[in-house]
PDB file of C-alpha atoms in Angstrom:
ATOM      1  CA  MET A  11     -24.917  -3.493  12.527  1.00 44.00           C
ATOM      2  CA  ALA A  12     -26.483  -0.077  11.885  1.00 43.00           C
ATOM      3  CA  GLU A  13     -24.384   1.352  14.701  1.00 41.00           C
ATOM      4  CA  ASN A  14     -21.255  -0.101  13.140  1.00 53.00           C
ATOM      5  CA  LEU A  15     -22.022   1.467   9.802  1.00 51.00           C
ATOM      6  CA  HIS A  16     -22.652   4.792  11.564  1.00 53.00           C
ATOM      7  CA  THR A  17     -19.228   4.761  13.164  1.00 72.00           C
ATOM      8  CA  GLN A  18     -17.469   3.750   9.900  1.00 78.00           C
ATOM      9  CA  SER A  19     -15.898   6.378   7.701  1.00 83.00           C
ATOM     10  CA  PHE A  20     -17.102   7.138   4.228  1.00 84.00           C
ATOM     11  CA  LEU A  21     -14.325   5.214   2.560  1.00 86.00           C
ATOM     12  CA  GLU A  22     -14.820   2.221   4.929  1.00 85.00           C
ATOM     13  CA  ARG A  23     -18.360   1.887   3.749  1.00 86.00           C
ATOM     14  CA  LEU A  24     -17.365   1.847   0.074  1.00 86.00           C
ATOM     15  CA  ASP A  25     -17.191  -1.427  -1.847  1.00 86.00           C
ATOM     16  CA  PRO A  26     -13.627  -2.829  -1.701  1.00 86.00           C
ATOM     17  CA  ARG A  27     -13.658  -3.187  -5.558  1.00 85.00           C
ATOM     18  CA  VAL A  28     -14.106   0.561  -5.842  1.00 88.00           C
ATOM     19  CA  LYS A  29     -11.107   1.286  -3.597  1.00 89.00           C
ATOM     20  CA  PHE A  30      -8.960  -1.310  -5.374  1.00 86.00           C
ATOM     21  CA  PHE A  31     -10.027   0.187  -8.719  1.00 87.00           C
ATOM     22  CA  ALA A  32      -9.127   3.691  -7.473  1.00 89.00           C
ATOM     23  CA  LEU A  33      -5.797   2.563  -6.032  1.00 89.00           C
ATOM     24  CA  VAL A  34      -4.758   0.986  -9.379  1.00 88.00           C
ATOM     25  CA  LEU A  35      -5.687   4.079 -11.387  1.00 89.00           C
ATOM     26  CA  LEU A  36      -3.998   6.432  -8.950  1.00 90.00           C
ATOM     27  CA  GLY A  37      -0.851   4.252  -8.870  1.00 88.00           C
ATOM     28  CA  THR A  38      -0.799   4.257 -12.684  1.00 89.00           C
ATOM     29  CA  GLN A  39      -1.396   8.006 -12.786  1.00 89.00           C
ATOM     30  CA  VAL A  40       1.383   8.773 -10.312  1.00 87.00           C
ATOM     31  CA  PHE A  41       4.058   6.617 -11.942  1.00 84.00           C
ATOM     32  CA  VAL A  42       3.149   6.531 -15.608  1.00 84.00           C
ATOM     33  CA  PHE A  43       1.973  10.014 -16.435  1.00 84.00           C
ATOM     34  CA  ASN A  44       4.801  12.525 -16.639  1.00 81.00           C
ATOM     35  CA  SER A  45       2.778  15.806 -16.434  1.00 81.00           C
ATOM     36  CA  VAL A  46       2.680  17.926 -13.326  1.00 82.00           C
ATOM     37  CA  SER A  47      -1.102  18.301 -13.854  1.00 85.00           C
ATOM     38  CA  ALA A  48      -1.558  14.557 -13.388  1.00 85.00           C
ATOM     39  CA  LEU A  49       0.341  14.580 -10.098  1.00 86.00           C
ATOM     40  CA  SER A  50      -1.604  17.595  -8.934  1.00 88.00           C
ATOM     41  CA  LEU A  51      -4.874  15.909  -9.671  1.00 88.00           C
ATOM     42  CA  ALA A  52      -3.769  12.818  -7.838  1.00 88.00           C
ATOM     43  CA  GLY A  53      -2.796  14.932  -4.850  1.00 88.00           C
ATOM     44  CA  THR A  54      -6.239  16.614  -4.979  1.00 89.00           C
ATOM     45  CA  VAL A  55      -8.008  13.290  -4.910  1.00 89.00           C
ATOM     46  CA  LEU A  56      -5.963  12.258  -1.861  1.00 89.00           C
ATOM     47  CA  LEU A  57      -6.714  15.544  -0.122  1.00 89.00           C
ATOM     48  CA  PHE A  58     -10.434  14.631  -0.362  1.00 89.00           C
ATOM     49  CA  ALA A  59      -9.813  11.008   0.557  1.00 89.00           C
ATOM     50  CA  ILE A  60      -7.876  11.650   3.744  1.00 89.00           C
ATOM     51  CA  PRO A  61     -10.790  13.380   5.640  1.00 89.00           C
ATOM     52  CA  ALA A  62     -13.183  10.892   4.158  1.00 88.00           C
ATOM     53  CA  SER A  63     -11.129   8.036   5.675  1.00 88.00           C
ATOM     54  CA  ARG A  64     -10.921   9.680   9.101  1.00 87.00           C
ATOM     55  CA  ILE A  65      -7.143   8.947   9.197  1.00 88.00           C
ATOM     56  CA  SER A  66      -5.265  11.325  11.468  1.00 87.00           C
ATOM     57  CA  THR A  67      -2.821  13.781   9.900  1.00 86.00           C
ATOM     58  CA  MET A  68      -0.188  12.851  12.496  1.00 88.00           C
ATOM     59  CA  PHE A  69      -0.406   9.176  11.480  1.00 88.00           C
ATOM     60  CA  LEU A  70       0.173  10.067   7.801  1.00 88.00           C
ATOM     61  CA  LEU A  71       2.990  12.390   8.678  1.00 87.00           C
ATOM     62  CA  LYS A  72       4.589   9.576  10.699  1.00 86.00           C
ATOM     63  CA  ARG A  73       4.256   7.204   7.729  1.00 86.00           C
ATOM     64  CA  LEU A  74       5.842   9.856   5.421  1.00 86.00           C
ATOM     65  CA  SER A  75       8.677  10.390   7.860  1.00 85.00           C
ATOM     66  CA  SER A  76       9.514   6.698   7.611  1.00 82.00           C
ATOM     67  CA  ILE A  77      10.593   7.214   3.891  1.00 85.00           C
ATOM     68  CA  SER A  78      12.280  10.611   4.533  1.00 85.00           C
ATOM     69  CA  PHE A  79      15.726   9.081   4.345  1.00 85.00           C
ATOM     70  CA  PHE A  80      15.008   7.418   1.018  1.00 86.00           C
ATOM     71  CA  THR A  81      13.536  10.601  -0.441  1.00 88.00           C
ATOM     72  CA  LEU A  82      16.688  12.504   0.572  1.00 88.00           C
ATOM     73  CA  VAL A  83      18.783   9.827  -1.156  1.00 87.00           C
ATOM     74  CA  ILE A  84      16.671  10.061  -4.286  1.00 88.00           C
ATOM     75  CA  ILE A  85      16.993  13.850  -4.400  1.00 88.00           C
ATOM     76  CA  ALA A  86      20.750  13.795  -3.739  1.00 87.00           C
ATOM     77  CA  LEU A  87      21.445  11.108  -6.417  1.00 87.00           C
ATOM     78  CA  ASN A  88      19.412  12.902  -9.013  1.00 86.00           C
ATOM     79  CA  THR A  89      20.856  16.322  -8.135  1.00 86.00           C
ATOM     80  CA  PHE A  90      24.362  15.163  -8.625  1.00 83.00           C
ATOM     81  CA  THR A  91      23.955  12.669 -11.556  1.00 83.00           C
ATOM     82  CA  VAL A  92      21.560  14.408 -13.929  1.00 81.00           C
ATOM     83  CA  SER A  93      23.118  16.887 -16.341  1.00 80.00           C
ATOM     84  CA  GLY A  94      21.790  20.468 -16.728  1.00 77.00           C
ATOM     85  CA  ASP A  95      22.225  23.943 -15.351  1.00 81.00           C
ATOM     86  CA  VAL A  96      24.804  23.886 -12.613  1.00 77.00           C
ATOM     87  CA  LEU A  97      23.592  25.216  -9.218  1.00 79.00           C
ATOM     88  CA  PHE A  98      26.792  24.628  -7.204  1.00 77.00           C
ATOM     89  CA  GLU A  99      29.894  22.442  -6.933  1.00 76.00           C
ATOM     90  CA  PHE A 100      30.572  20.020  -4.073  1.00 74.00           C
ATOM     91  CA  MET A 101      33.769  17.825  -4.010  1.00 75.00           C
ATOM     92  CA  ASP A 102      34.160  17.893  -7.795  1.00 74.00           C
ATOM     93  CA  MET A 103      30.532  16.964  -8.298  1.00 78.00           C
ATOM     94  CA  TYR A 104      28.031  19.339  -9.868  1.00 80.00           C
ATOM     95  CA  ALA A 105      24.494  19.859  -8.592  1.00 83.00           C
ATOM     96  CA  THR A 106      22.033  20.654 -11.349  1.00 86.00           C
ATOM     97  CA  ARG A 107      18.670  22.347 -11.370  1.00 84.00           C
ATOM     98  CA  GLU A 108      17.177  19.617 -13.599  1.00 85.00           C
ATOM     99  CA  GLY A 109      18.466  16.852 -11.282  1.00 85.00           C
ATOM    100  CA  LEU A 110      17.028  18.628  -8.225  1.00 87.00           C
ATOM    101  CA  LEU A 111      13.656  19.029  -9.868  1.00 87.00           C
ATOM    102  CA  LEU A 112      13.616  15.412 -10.969  1.00 86.00           C
ATOM    103  CA  GLY A 113      14.584  14.247  -7.438  1.00 87.00           C
ATOM    104  CA  VAL A 114      11.758  16.291  -5.932  1.00 88.00           C
ATOM    105  CA  GLU A 115       9.327  14.959  -8.493  1.00 88.00           C
ATOM    106  CA  LEU A 116      10.218  11.344  -7.834  1.00 88.00           C
ATOM    107  CA  SER A 117      10.023  11.881  -4.077  1.00 89.00           C
ATOM    108  CA  ALA A 118       6.525  13.399  -4.559  1.00 89.00           C
ATOM    109  CA  ARG A 119       5.491  10.440  -6.576  1.00 90.00           C
ATOM    110  CA  LEU A 120       6.697   8.045  -3.906  1.00 90.00           C
ATOM    111  CA  ALA A 121       4.954  10.098  -1.182  1.00 90.00           C
ATOM    112  CA  LEU A 122       1.625  10.151  -3.061  1.00 90.00           C
ATOM    113  CA  LEU A 123       1.758   6.384  -3.653  1.00 90.00           C
ATOM    114  CA  LEU A 124       2.467   5.801   0.019  1.00 90.00           C
ATOM    115  CA  VAL A 125      -0.471   7.969   1.101  1.00 91.00           C
ATOM    116  CA  ALA A 126      -2.856   6.231  -1.333  1.00 90.00           C
ATOM    117  CA  ALA A 127      -1.741   2.755  -0.176  1.00 89.00           C
ATOM    118  CA  THR A 128      -2.064   3.819   3.474  1.00 90.00           C
ATOM    119  CA  VAL A 129      -5.601   5.138   2.933  1.00 90.00           C
ATOM    120  CA  PHE A 130      -6.585   1.884   1.098  1.00 88.00           C
ATOM    121  CA  ILE A 131      -5.042  -0.377   3.754  1.00 85.00           C
ATOM    122  CA  ARG A 132      -6.488   1.554   6.738  1.00 87.00           C
ATOM    123  CA  THR A 133     -10.073   1.697   5.299  1.00 88.00           C
ATOM    124  CA  THR A 134     -10.128  -1.894   3.931  1.00 85.00           C
ATOM    125  CA  PRO A 135      -9.968  -4.938   6.272  1.00 82.00           C
ATOM    126  CA  ILE A 136      -7.999  -7.832   4.815  1.00 75.00           C
ATOM    127  CA  PRO A 137     -11.024 -10.166   4.368  1.00 75.00           C
ATOM    128  CA  SER A 138     -12.795  -7.373   2.377  1.00 79.00           C
ATOM    129  CA  MET A 139      -9.651  -6.737   0.486  1.00 77.00           C
ATOM    130  CA  ILE A 140      -9.403 -10.352  -0.579  1.00 74.00           C
ATOM    131  CA  ASP A 141     -13.026 -10.580  -1.540  1.00 75.00           C
ATOM    132  CA  GLY A 142     -12.750  -7.399  -3.629  1.00 76.00           C
ATOM    133  CA  ILE A 143      -9.684  -8.591  -5.475  1.00 73.00           C
ATOM    134  CA  GLU A 144     -11.248 -11.998  -6.177  1.00 72.00           C
ATOM    135  CA  ALA A 145     -14.485 -10.445  -7.326  1.00 73.00           C
ATOM    136  CA  ALA A 146     -12.616  -8.047  -9.620  1.00 70.00           C
ATOM    137  CA  LEU A 147     -10.608 -10.856 -11.204  1.00 68.00           C
ATOM    138  CA  HIS A 148     -13.543 -13.342 -11.217  1.00 66.00           C
ATOM    139  CA  PRO A 149     -13.770 -13.591 -15.017  1.00 63.00           C
ATOM    140  CA  LEU A 150     -10.161 -14.855 -15.015  1.00 62.00           C
ATOM    141  CA  ARG A 151     -10.801 -17.224 -12.091  1.00 61.00           C
ATOM    142  CA  ARG A 152      -9.949 -20.364 -14.146  1.00 61.00           C
ATOM    143  CA  GLN A 153      -6.554 -18.933 -15.381  1.00 61.00           C
ATOM    144  CA  LEU A 154      -5.627 -17.060 -12.150  1.00 61.00           C
ATOM    145  CA  GLY A 155      -7.000 -19.503  -9.611  1.00 61.00           C
ATOM    146  CA  PRO A 156      -3.659 -20.609  -8.051  1.00 67.00           C
ATOM    147  CA  LEU A 157      -2.278 -17.066  -8.294  1.00 68.00           C
ATOM    148  CA  MET A 158      -5.311 -15.688  -6.471  1.00 67.00           C
ATOM    149  CA  GLN A 159      -4.839 -18.344  -3.806  1.00 69.00           C
ATOM    150  CA  VAL A 160      -1.238 -17.281  -3.302  1.00 70.00           C
ATOM    151  CA  LEU A 161      -2.244 -13.618  -3.103  1.00 68.00           C
ATOM    152  CA  THR A 162      -4.969 -14.443  -0.611  1.00 69.00           C
ATOM    153  CA  LEU A 163      -2.589 -16.370   1.632  1.00 70.00           C
ATOM    154  CA  ALA A 164       0.069 -13.625   1.302  1.00 70.00           C
ATOM    155  CA  LEU A 165      -2.433 -10.977   2.477  1.00 68.00           C
ATOM    156  CA  ASN A 166      -3.514 -13.141   5.375  1.00 70.00           C
ATOM    157  CA  PHE A 167       0.154 -13.578   6.417  1.00 73.00           C
ATOM    158  CA  VAL A 168       0.771  -9.788   6.564  1.00 72.00           C
ATOM    159  CA  PRO A 169      -0.915  -9.154   9.939  1.00 73.00           C
ATOM    160  CA  LEU A 170       0.665 -12.303  11.395  1.00 75.00           C
ATOM    161  CA  LEU A 171       4.145 -11.089  10.453  1.00 75.00           C
ATOM    162  CA  MET A 172       3.419  -7.611  11.672  1.00 75.00           C
ATOM    163  CA  GLN A 173       2.169  -8.993  15.042  1.00 76.00           C
ATOM    164  CA  SER A 174       5.301 -11.149  15.386  1.00 76.00           C
ATOM    165  CA  ALA A 175       7.544  -8.235  14.500  1.00 76.00           C
ATOM    166  CA  HIS A 176       5.841  -6.104  17.181  1.00 76.00           C
ATOM    167  CA  GLN A 177       6.324  -8.840  19.728  1.00 78.00           C
ATOM    168  CA  ILE A 178      10.021  -9.200  18.890  1.00 75.00           C
ATOM    169  CA  LYS A 179      10.398  -5.422  19.205  1.00 75.00           C
ATOM    170  CA  LYS A 180       8.564  -5.364  22.562  1.00 76.00           C
ATOM    171  CA  ALA A 181      10.881  -8.126  23.745  1.00 74.00           C
ATOM    172  CA  GLN A 182      13.963  -6.190  22.731  1.00 72.00           C
ATOM    173  CA  VAL A 183      12.637  -3.047  24.439  1.00 73.00           C
ATOM    174  CA  ALA A 184      11.925  -5.052  27.607  1.00 76.00           C
ATOM    175  CA  ARG A 185      15.619  -6.110  27.617  1.00 71.00           C
ATOM    176  CA  GLY A 186      16.783  -2.444  27.509  1.00 70.00           C
ATOM    177  CA  ALA A 187      17.363  -2.006  23.814  1.00 65.00           C
ATOM    178  CA  ASP A 188      16.784   1.582  22.648  1.00 65.00           C
ATOM    179  CA  ILE A 189      15.709   0.800  19.092  1.00 63.00           C
ATOM    180  CA  GLU A 190      14.190   4.189  18.335  1.00 63.00           C
ATOM    181  CA  ARG A 191      17.384   6.081  19.099  1.00 63.00           C
ATOM    182  CA  SER A 192      18.795   6.197  15.655  1.00 63.00           C
ATOM    183  CA  MET A 193      18.140   5.004  12.086  1.00 63.00           C
ATOM    184  CA  LEU A 194      21.133   2.664  12.268  1.00 68.00           C
ATOM    185  CA  LEU A 195      19.693   0.821  15.298  1.00 66.00           C
ATOM    186  CA  GLN A 196      16.362   0.449  13.461  1.00 67.00           C
ATOM    187  CA  VAL A 197      18.062  -1.045  10.406  1.00 70.00           C
ATOM    188  CA  ARG A 198      20.055  -3.413  12.634  1.00 71.00           C
ATOM    189  CA  PHE A 199      16.879  -4.473  14.401  1.00 70.00           C
ATOM    190  CA  ALA A 200      15.077  -5.060  11.060  1.00 71.00           C
ATOM    191  CA  VAL A 201      17.939  -7.271   9.801  1.00 73.00           C
ATOM    192  CA  ALA A 202      18.059  -9.205  13.103  1.00 72.00           C
ATOM    193  CA  ALA A 203      14.261  -9.692  13.180  1.00 73.00           C
ATOM    194  CA  ALA A 204      14.148 -10.816   9.574  1.00 75.00           C
ATOM    195  CA  VAL A 205      15.628 -14.272  10.397  1.00 77.00           C
ATOM    196  CA  PRO A 206      13.020 -15.436  12.976  1.00 77.00           C
ATOM    197  CA  LEU A 207      10.205 -13.770  11.001  1.00 77.00           C
ATOM    198  CA  PHE A 208      11.063 -15.729   7.829  1.00 78.00           C
ATOM    199  CA  ALA A 209      11.515 -18.923   9.827  1.00 79.00           C
ATOM    200  CA  MET A 210       8.085 -18.425  11.357  1.00 78.00           C
ATOM    201  CA  ALA A 211       6.527 -17.645   7.925  1.00 76.00           C
ATOM    202  CA  PHE A 212       8.023 -20.767   6.309  1.00 79.00           C
ATOM    203  CA  ARG A 213       6.915 -22.929   9.145  1.00 81.00           C
ATOM    204  CA  SER A 214       3.400 -21.560   9.153  1.00 77.00           C
ATOM    205  CA  SER A 215       3.120 -21.826   5.320  1.00 76.00           C
ATOM    206  CA  GLU A 216       4.281 -25.427   5.405  1.00 79.00           C
ATOM    207  CA  GLN A 217       1.658 -26.331   8.028  1.00 80.00           C
ATOM    208  CA  LEU A 218      -1.014 -24.506   6.047  1.00 76.00           C
ATOM    209  CA  ALA A 219       0.017 -26.336   2.863  1.00 76.00           C
ATOM    210  CA  LEU A 220      -0.240 -29.719   4.588  1.00 82.00           C
ATOM    211  CA  ALA A 221      -3.697 -28.841   5.957  1.00 80.00           C
ATOM    212  CA  MET A 222      -4.967 -27.737   2.498  1.00 75.00           C
ATOM    213  CA  GLU A 223      -3.602 -30.843   0.871  1.00 76.00           C
ATOM    214  CA  SER A 224      -5.177 -33.156   3.506  1.00 82.00           C
ATOM    215  CA  ARG A 225      -8.524 -31.518   2.777  1.00 75.00           C
ATOM    216  CA  CYS A 226      -8.142 -31.854  -0.983  1.00 75.00           C
ATOM    217  CA  TYR A 227      -8.368 -28.141  -1.638  1.00 71.00           C
ATOM    218  CA  ASP A 228      -8.986 -27.205  -5.241  1.00 69.00           C
ATOM    219  CA  PRO A 229      -8.282 -23.537  -6.239  1.00 64.00           C
ATOM    220  CA  HIS A 230     -10.358 -23.912  -9.374  1.00 64.00           C
ATOM    221  CA  ALA A 231     -13.465 -24.974  -7.571  1.00 64.00           C
ATOM    222  CA  GLU A 232     -16.455 -22.681  -7.031  1.00 66.00           C
ATOM    223  CA  ARG A 233     -16.316 -21.034  -3.597  1.00 65.00           C
ATOM    224  CA  THR A 234     -18.985 -19.407  -1.463  1.00 65.00           C
ATOM    225  CA  HIS A 235     -18.447 -16.150   0.499  1.00 63.00           C
ATOM    226  CA  TYR A 236     -19.758 -15.154   3.823  1.00 65.00           C
ATOM    227  CA  SER A 237     -20.078 -11.484   2.772  1.00 68.00           C
ATOM    228  CA  GLN A 238     -21.664 -10.924  -0.627  1.00 72.00           C
ATOM    229  CA  LEU A 239     -20.393  -7.719  -2.310  1.00 76.00           C
ATOM    230  CA  LYS A 240     -23.044  -5.444  -3.922  1.00 80.00           C
ATOM    231  CA  PHE A 241     -22.553  -2.145  -5.678  1.00 82.00           C
ATOM    232  CA  ARG A 242     -24.559   0.755  -4.277  1.00 87.00           C
ATOM    233  CA  PRO A 243     -25.314   4.102  -5.958  1.00 89.00           C
ATOM    234  CA  THR A 244     -22.495   5.712  -4.064  1.00 90.00           C
ATOM    235  CA  ASP A 245     -20.080   3.107  -5.241  1.00 87.00           C
ATOM    236  CA  ARG A 246     -21.046   3.686  -8.929  1.00 90.00           C
ATOM    237  CA  LEU A 247     -20.763   7.441  -8.470  1.00 91.00           C
ATOM    238  CA  ILE A 248     -17.244   7.217  -6.938  1.00 90.00           C
ATOM    239  CA  SER A 249     -16.090   4.802  -9.655  1.00 89.00           C
ATOM    240  CA  ALA A 250     -17.377   7.194 -12.312  1.00 91.00           C
ATOM    241  CA  LEU A 251     -15.639  10.180 -10.726  1.00 91.00           C
ATOM    242  CA  ILE A 252     -12.362   8.292 -10.405  1.00 90.00           C
ATOM    243  CA  ALA A 253     -12.552   7.151 -14.111  1.00 90.00           C
ATOM    244  CA  ILE A 254     -13.221  10.726 -15.207  1.00 91.00           C
ATOM    245  CA  GLU A 255     -10.334  12.046 -13.133  1.00 89.00           C
ATOM    246  CA  PHE A 256      -7.970   9.409 -14.647  1.00 89.00           C
ATOM    247  CA  THR A 257      -9.152  10.235 -18.169  1.00 90.00           C
ATOM    248  CA  VAL A 258      -8.567  14.013 -17.588  1.00 88.00           C
ATOM    249  CA  SER A 259      -5.088  13.230 -16.255  1.00 87.00           C
ATOM    250  CA  ALA A 260      -4.238  11.188 -19.292  1.00 84.00           C
ATOM    251  CA  LEU A 261      -5.290  13.954 -21.581  1.00 83.00           C
ATOM    252  CA  VAL A 262      -3.679  16.957 -19.926  1.00 74.00           C
TER     253      VAL A 262
END
């Protein structure tokens, strides 16, 4: 156990409630606050979080490249639809400086949120993630019991769906399909793979519902946990720093 803790990154050793709390505040800061200072502070926090998570830069760049098409569309739409100072004219459409800046800002917000979510997912195993969310919402357990159960099952289905999608992709590649050749082929593969993935998800969820019903499962009943969450001094310090950073972002 000690060896496992030694090989874990700093963020992996943090309490999942702290990471969930930080993700919610960063997400609010990125998409609610309009100041450039708030975005800069969020980016600074992520610059410290990336090395603390031991996530490779190439992996993050690959994740960011996956949304490059959408960011270009966002920038283009805002550039040609938002009124302001005209930069140039293209096919009777006017590109404005305000639209370009707005498109870049929205793309930056999307990229920051993607990086924050990637760091959270890569440093938090799904069982710990579920335990953290349940512990954070424990005072509302009576009201949110069924909702928490649905969220728990949905999170558990994520790796199952990803594994099935990977198997379908490997099967297509084994048959000679060059899926990575272009964006159009990747979109066609995603649409084609959606049907068997949804069929598998519905079949598995129905089997799980029957199993839970046969065992008289009650979402409002008290449940025990294999891993008991406990705040350490480091968790309290990081929570305080995140709260201070969020407060400063709200005031600037």
